[in-house]
Coordinates of N, CA and C in Angstrom, one line a residue:
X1 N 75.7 93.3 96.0 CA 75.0 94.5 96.4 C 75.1 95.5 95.3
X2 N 74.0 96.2 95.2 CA 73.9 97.6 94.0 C 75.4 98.2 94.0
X3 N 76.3 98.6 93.2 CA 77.5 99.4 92.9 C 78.2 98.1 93.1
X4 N 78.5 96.4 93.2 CA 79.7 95.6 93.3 C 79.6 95.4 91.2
X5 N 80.8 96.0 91.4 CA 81.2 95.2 90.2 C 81.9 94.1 89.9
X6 N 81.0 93.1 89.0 CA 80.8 91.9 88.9 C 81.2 91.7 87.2
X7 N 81.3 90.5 87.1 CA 81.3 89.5 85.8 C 81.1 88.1 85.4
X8 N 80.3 88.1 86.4 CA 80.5 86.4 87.1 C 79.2 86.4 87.4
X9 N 78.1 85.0 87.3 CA 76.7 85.1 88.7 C 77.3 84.5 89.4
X10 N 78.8 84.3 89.7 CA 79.2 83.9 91.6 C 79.1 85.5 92.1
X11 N 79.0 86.4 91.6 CA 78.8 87.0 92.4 C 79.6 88.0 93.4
X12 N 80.7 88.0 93.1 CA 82.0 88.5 93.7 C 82.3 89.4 93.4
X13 N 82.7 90.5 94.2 CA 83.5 91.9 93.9 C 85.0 91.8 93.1
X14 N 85.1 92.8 92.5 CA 86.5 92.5 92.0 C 87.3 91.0 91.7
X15 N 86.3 90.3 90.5 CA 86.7 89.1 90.1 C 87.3 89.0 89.0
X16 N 88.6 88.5 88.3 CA 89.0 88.8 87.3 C 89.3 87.4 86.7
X17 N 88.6 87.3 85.1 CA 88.7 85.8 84.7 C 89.5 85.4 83.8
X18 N 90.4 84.6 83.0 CA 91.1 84.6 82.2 C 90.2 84.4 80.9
X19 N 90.6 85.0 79.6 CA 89.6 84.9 78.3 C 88.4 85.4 79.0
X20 N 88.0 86.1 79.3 CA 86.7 87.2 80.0 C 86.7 88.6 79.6
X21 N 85.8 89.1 79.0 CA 86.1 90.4 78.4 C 86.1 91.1 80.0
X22 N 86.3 92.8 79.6 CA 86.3 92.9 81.0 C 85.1 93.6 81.6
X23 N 85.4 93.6 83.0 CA 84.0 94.0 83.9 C 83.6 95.1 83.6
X24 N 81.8 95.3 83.5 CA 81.5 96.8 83.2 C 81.1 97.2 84.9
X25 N 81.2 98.6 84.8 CA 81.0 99.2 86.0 C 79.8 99.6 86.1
X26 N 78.6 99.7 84.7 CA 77.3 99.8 84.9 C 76.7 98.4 85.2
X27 N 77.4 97.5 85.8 CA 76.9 95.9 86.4 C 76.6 96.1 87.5
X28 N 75.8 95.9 88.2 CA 75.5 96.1 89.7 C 74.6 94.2 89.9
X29 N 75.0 94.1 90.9 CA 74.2 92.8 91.2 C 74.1 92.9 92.9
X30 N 72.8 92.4 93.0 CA 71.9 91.7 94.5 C 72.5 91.4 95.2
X31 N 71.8 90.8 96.6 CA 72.8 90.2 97.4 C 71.6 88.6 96.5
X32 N 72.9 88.1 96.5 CA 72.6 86.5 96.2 C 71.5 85.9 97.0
X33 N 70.7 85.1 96.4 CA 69.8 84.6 96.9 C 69.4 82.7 97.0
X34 N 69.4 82.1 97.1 CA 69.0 80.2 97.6 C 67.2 80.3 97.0
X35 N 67.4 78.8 96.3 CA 66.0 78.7 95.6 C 64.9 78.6 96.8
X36 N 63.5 79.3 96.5 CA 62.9 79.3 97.5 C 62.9 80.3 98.6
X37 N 63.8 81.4 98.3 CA 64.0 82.5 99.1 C 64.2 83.7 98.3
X38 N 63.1 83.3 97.2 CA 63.0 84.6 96.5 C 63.9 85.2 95.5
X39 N 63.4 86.0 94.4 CA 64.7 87.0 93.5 C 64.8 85.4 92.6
X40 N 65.7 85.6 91.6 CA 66.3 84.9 90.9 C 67.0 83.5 91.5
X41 N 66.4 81.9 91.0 CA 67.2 81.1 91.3 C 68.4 80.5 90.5
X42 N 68.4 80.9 89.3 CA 69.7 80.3 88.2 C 69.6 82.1 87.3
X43 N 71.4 81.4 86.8 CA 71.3 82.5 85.7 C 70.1 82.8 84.9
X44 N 69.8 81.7 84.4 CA 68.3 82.2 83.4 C 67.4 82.4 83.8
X45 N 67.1 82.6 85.2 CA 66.0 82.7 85.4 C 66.1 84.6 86.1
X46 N 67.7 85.2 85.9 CA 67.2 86.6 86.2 C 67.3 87.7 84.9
X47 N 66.6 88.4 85.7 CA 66.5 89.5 84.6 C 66.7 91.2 84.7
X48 N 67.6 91.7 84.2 CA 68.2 93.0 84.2 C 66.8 94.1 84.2
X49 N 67.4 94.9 85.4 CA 66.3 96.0 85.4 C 67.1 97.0 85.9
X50 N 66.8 98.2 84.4 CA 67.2 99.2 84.5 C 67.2 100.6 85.4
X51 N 68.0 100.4 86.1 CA 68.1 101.9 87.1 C 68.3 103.1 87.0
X52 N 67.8 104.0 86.5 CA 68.1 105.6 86.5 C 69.3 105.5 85.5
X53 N 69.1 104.9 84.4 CA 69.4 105.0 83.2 C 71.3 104.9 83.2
X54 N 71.7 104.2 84.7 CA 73.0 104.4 84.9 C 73.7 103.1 85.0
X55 N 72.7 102.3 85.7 CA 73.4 100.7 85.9 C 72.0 99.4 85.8
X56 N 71.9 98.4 85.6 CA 71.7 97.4 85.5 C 72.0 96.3 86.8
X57 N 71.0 95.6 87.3 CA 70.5 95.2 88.6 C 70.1 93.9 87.7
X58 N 70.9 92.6 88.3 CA 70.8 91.5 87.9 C 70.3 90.5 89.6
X59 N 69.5 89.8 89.5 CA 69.7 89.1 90.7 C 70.3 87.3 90.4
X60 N 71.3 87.4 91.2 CA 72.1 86.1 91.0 C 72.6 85.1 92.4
X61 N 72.4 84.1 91.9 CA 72.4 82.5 92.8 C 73.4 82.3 93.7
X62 N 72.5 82.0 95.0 CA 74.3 82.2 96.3 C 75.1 81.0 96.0
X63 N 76.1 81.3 96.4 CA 76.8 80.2 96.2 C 77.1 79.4 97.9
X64 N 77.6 78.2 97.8 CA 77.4 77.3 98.6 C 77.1 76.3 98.8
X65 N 77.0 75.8 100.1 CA 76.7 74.3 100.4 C 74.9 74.2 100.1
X66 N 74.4 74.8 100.2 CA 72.7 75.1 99.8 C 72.9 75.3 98.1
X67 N 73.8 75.5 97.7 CA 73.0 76.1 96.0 C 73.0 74.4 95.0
X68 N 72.3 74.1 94.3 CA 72.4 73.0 94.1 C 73.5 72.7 92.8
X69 N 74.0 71.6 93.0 CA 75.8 71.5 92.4 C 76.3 71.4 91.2
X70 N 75.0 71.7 90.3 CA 75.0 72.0 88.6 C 75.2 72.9 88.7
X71 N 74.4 74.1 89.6 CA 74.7 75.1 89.2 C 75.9 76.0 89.1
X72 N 76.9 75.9 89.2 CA 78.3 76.5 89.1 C 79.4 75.4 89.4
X73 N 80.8 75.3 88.9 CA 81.2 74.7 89.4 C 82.7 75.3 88.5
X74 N 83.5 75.3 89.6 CA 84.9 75.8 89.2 C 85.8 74.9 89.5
X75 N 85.8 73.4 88.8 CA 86.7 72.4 89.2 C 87.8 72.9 88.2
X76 N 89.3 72.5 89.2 CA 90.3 72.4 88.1 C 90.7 73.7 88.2
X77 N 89.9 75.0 88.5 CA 90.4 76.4 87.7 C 90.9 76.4 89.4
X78 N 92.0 78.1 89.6 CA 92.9 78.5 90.8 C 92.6 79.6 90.9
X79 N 92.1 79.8 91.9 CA 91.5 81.4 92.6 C 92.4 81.7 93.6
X80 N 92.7 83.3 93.5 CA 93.7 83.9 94.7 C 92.7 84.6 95.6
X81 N 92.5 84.7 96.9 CA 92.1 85.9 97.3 C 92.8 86.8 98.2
X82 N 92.9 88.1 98.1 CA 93.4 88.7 98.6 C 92.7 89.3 100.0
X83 N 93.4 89.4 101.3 CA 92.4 89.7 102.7 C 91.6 88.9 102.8
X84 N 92.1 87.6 102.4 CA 90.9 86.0 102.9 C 90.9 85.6 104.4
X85 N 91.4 86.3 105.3 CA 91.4 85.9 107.0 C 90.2 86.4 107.4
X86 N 89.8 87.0 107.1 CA 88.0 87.9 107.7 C 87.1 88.0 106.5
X87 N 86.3 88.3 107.3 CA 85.2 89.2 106.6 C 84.8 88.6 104.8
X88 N 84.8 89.6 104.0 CA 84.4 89.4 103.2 C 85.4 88.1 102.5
X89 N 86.7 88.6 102.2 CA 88.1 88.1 101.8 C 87.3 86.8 102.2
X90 N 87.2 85.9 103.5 CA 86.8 84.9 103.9 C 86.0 83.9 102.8
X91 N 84.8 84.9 103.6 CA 83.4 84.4 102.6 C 83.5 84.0 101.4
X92 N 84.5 84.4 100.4 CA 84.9 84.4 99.0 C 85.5 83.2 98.6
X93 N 86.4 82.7 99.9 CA 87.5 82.1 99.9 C 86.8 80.8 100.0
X94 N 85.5 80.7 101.2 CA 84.6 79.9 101.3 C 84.0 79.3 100.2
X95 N 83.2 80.2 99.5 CA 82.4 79.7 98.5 C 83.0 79.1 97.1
X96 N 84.4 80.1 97.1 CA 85.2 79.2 96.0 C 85.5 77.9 95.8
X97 N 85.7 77.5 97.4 CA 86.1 76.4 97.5 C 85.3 75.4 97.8
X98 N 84.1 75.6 97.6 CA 82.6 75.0 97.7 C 82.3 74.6 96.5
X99 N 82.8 75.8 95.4 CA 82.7 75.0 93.9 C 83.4 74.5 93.5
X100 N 84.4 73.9 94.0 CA 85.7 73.5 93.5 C 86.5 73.7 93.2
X101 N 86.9 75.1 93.7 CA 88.1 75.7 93.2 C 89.1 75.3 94.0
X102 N 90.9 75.5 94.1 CA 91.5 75.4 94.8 C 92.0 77.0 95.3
X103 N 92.0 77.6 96.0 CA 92.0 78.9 96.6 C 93.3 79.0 97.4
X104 N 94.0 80.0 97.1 CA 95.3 80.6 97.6 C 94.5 81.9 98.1
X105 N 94.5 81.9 99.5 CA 93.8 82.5 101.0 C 95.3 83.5 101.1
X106 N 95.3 84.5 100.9 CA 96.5 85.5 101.1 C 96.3 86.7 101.9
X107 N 97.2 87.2 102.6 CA 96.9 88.3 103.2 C 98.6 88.5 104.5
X108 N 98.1 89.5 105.3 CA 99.5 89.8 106.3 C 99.4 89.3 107.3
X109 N 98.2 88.2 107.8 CA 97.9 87.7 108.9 C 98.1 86.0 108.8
X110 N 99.4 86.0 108.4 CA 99.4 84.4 107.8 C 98.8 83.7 109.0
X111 N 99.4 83.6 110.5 CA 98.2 82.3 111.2 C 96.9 82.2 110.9
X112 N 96.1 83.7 110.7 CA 95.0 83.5 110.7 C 94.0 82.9 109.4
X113 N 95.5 82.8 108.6 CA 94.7 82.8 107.2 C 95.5 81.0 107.3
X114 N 96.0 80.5 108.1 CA 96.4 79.4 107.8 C 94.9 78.3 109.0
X115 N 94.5 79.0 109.6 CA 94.0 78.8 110.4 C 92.2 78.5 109.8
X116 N 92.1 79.6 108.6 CA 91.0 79.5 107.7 C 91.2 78.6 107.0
X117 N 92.3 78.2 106.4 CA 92.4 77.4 105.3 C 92.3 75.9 105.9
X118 N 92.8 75.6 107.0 CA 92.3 74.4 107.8 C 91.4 74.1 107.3
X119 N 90.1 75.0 108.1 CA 88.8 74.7 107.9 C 88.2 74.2 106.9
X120 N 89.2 74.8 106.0 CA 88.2 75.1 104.7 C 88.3 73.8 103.8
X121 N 90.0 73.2 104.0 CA 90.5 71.7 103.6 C 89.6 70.8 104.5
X122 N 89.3 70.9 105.9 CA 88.5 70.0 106.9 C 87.4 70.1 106.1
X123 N 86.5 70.8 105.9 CA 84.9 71.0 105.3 C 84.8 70.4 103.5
X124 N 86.1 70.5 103.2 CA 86.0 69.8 101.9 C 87.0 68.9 101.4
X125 N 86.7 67.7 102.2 CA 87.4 66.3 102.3 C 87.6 66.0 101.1
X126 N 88.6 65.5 100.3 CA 88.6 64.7 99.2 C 87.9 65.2 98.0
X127 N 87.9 66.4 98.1 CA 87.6 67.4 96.8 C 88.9 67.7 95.7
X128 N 90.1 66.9 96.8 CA 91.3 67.4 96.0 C 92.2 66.7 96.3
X129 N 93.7 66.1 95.5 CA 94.6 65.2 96.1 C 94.7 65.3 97.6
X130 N 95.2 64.6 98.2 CA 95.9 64.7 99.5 C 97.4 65.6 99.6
X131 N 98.1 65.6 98.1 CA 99.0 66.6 98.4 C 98.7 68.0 97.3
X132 N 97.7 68.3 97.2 CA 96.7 69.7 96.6 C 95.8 69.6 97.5
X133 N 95.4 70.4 98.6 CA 94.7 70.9 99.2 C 93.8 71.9 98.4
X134 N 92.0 71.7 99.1 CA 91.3 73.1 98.3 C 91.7 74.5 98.6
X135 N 92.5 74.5 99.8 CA 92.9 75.9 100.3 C 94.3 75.9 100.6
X136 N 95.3 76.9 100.7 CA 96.5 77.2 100.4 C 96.6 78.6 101.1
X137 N 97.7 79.0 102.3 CA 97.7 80.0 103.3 C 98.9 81.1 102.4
X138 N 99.2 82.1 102.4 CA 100.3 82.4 101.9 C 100.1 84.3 102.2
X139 N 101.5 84.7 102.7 CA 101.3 86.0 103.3 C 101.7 86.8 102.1
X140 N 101.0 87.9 102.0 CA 101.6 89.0 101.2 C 101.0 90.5 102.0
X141 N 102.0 91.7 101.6 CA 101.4 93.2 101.9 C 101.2 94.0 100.7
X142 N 99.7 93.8 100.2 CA 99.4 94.2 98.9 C 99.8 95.3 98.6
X143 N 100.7 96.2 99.7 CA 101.2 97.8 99.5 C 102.3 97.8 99.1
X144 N 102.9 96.4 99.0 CA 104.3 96.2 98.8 C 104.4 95.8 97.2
X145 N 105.0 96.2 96.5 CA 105.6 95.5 95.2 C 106.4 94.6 95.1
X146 N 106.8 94.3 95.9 CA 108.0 93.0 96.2 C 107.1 91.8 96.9
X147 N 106.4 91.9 98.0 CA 105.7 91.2 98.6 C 104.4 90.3 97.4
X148 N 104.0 91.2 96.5 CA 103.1 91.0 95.7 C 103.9 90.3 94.8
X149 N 104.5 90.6 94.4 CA 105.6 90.3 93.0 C 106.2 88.8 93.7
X150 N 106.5 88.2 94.9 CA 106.5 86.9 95.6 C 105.8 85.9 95.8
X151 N 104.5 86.5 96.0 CA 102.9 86.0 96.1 C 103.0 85.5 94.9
X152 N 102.8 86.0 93.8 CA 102.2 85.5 92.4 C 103.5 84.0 92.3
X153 N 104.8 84.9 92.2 CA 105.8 83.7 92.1 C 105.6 82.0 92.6
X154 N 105.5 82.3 94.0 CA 104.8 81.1 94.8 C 103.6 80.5 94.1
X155 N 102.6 81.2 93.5 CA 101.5 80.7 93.1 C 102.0 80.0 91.6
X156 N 102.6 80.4 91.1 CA 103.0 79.9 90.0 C 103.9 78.9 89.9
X157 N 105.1 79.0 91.1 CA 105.9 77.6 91.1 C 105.1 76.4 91.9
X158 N 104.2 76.8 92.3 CA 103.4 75.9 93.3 C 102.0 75.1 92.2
X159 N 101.1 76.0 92.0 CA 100.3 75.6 91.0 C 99.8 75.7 89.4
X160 N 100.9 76.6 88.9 CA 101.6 77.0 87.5 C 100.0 77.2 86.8
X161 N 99.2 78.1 87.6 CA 98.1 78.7 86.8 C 97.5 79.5 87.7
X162 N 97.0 80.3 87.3 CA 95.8 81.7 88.0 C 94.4 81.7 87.0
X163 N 93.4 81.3 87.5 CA 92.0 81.6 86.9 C 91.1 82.5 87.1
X164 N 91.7 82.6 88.6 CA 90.5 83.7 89.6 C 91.4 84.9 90.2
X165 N 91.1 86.0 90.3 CA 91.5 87.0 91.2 C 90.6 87.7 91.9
X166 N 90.4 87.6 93.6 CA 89.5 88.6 93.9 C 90.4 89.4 94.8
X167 N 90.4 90.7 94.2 CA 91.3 91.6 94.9 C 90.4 92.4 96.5
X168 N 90.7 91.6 97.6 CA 89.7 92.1 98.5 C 90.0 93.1 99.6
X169 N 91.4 93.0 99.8 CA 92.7 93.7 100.4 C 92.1 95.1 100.0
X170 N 91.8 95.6 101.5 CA 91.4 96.9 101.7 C 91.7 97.7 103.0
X171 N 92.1 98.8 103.1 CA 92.0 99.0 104.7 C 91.2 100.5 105.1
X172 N 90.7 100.8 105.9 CA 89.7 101.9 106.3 C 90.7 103.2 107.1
X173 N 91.0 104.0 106.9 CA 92.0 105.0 108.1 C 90.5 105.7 108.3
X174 N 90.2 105.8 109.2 CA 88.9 107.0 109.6 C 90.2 108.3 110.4
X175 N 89.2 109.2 109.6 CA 89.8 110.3 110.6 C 89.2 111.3 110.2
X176 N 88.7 112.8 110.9 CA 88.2 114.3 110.9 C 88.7 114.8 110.0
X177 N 88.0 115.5 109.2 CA 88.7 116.0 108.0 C 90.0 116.8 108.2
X178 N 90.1 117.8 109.6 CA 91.1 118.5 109.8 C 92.3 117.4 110.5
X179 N 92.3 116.4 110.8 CA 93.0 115.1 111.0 C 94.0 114.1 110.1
X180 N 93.3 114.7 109.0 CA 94.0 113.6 107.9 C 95.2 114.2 107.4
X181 N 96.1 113.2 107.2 CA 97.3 113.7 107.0 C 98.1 112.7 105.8
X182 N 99.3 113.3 104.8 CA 99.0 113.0 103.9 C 99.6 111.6 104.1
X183 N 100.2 111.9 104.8 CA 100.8 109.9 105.3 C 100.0 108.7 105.3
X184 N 98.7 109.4 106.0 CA 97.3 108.8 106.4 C 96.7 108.3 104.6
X185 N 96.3 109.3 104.0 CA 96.0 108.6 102.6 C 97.0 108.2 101.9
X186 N 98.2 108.7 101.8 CA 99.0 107.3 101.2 C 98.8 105.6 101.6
X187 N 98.6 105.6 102.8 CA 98.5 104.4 103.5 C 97.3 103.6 102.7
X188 N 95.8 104.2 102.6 CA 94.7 103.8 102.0 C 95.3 103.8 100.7
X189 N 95.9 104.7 99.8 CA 96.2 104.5 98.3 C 97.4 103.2 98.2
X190 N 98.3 103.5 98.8 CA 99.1 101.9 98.9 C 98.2 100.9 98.8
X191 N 97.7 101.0 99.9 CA 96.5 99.2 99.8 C 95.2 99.1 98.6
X192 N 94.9 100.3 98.7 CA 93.2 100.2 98.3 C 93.3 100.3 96.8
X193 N 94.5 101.3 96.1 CA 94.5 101.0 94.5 C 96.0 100.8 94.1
X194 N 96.9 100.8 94.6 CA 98.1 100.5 94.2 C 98.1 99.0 94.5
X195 N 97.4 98.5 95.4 CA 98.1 97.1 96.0 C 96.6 96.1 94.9
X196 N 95.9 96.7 94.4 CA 94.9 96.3 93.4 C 95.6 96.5 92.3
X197 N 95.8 97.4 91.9 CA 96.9 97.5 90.5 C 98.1 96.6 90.1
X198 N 98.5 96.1 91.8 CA 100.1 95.2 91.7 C 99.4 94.1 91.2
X199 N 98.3 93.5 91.8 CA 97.8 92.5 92.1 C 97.2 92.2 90.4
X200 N 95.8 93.0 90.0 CA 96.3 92.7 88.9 C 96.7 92.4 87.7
X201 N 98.3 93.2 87.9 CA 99.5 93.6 86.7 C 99.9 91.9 86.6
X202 N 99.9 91.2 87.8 CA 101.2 90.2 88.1 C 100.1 88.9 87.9
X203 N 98.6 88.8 87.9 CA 97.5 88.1 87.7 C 97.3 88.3 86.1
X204 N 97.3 89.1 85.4 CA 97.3 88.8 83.9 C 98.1 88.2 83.7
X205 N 99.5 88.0 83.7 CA 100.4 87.3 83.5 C 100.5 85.9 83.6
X206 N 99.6 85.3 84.4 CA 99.6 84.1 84.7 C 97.9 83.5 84.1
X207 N 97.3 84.3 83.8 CA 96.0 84.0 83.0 C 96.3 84.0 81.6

């Protein structure tokens, strides 16, 4: 979508690559699009159009069981995502593992993220040893420094490499402006850029 910052045509918010210069924040890219359904079908075929002299609008190729299997492929490389039980975190978790990545699904809801990773090993039979699964459950509280600083450890004595990070771990406090309190935005700054900052300080390291 317009304002995700990208570096990748997978297409993902907050992706970080090893040997990748890094992401510009005048990158904005589409919602991904399948050949035949309009916008750009391969990298080369999109083309940057300038917006109000601020950012750059690329349209780029969904990824998935529909995109055809030349077109991206992340065998061999190790993606973390962070808040992979729902929502976006999910979807990410999904498509990685559609290209062949093996994906470490993390977040504080370990059944539910163990419960995704099921699926995600069931849907991609023999894409990966029988004792390397495409997906991998593992709990962390990206507010925590210790919790994070555990996460990576595990990922390292487990698969002794990191290629991908998508930092997705986010949380929403709504409240009235005369309501908020500073407890309340600490909570959001813990998760939303501290627990992105832990995340990563401890992901260069292993790239």
């Amino acid at each position: 979508e317009p304002g995700a910052c990208c570096r990748s045509w997978a297409g993902f918010a907050c992706l970080i690559r090893a040997q990748r210069p890094a992401c510009s924040a005048n990158l904005c890219v589409r919602r991904p699009t399948w050949p035949g359904h309009g916008l750009a079908t391969s990298p080369s075929d999109a083309e940057g159009v300038s917006m109000n002299n601020h950012a750059t609008v690329v349209d780029v190729p969904a990824i998935g069981p529909r995109m055809p299997a030349d077109a991206l492929t992340l065998q061999g490389q190790v993606a973390l995502v962070t808040g992979a039980g729902r929502g976006i975190g999910l979807a990410c978790a999904q498509a990685l593992a559609a290209c062949g990545a093996r994906v470490v699904m993390a977040g504080r809801d370990l059944p539910a993220l163990q419960a995704a990773a099921e699926a995600i090993n069931h849907h991609h039979p023999g894409s990966h040893p029988a004792d390397a699964p495409a997906a991998l459950a593992m709990a962390v509280d990206v507010a925590d420094p210790q919790s994070v600083k555990a996460l990576f450890q595990q990922v390292f004595r487990l698969l002794k490499r990191l290629d991908i990070l998508v930092a997705n771990a986010g949380v929403m406090e709504d409240a009235l402006l005369g309501m908020v309190t500073p407890d309340l935005v600490q909570r959001v700054y813990a998760t939303n850029t501290f627990g992105l900052l832990y995340c990563a300080q401890y992901a260069s390291r292993l790239m």
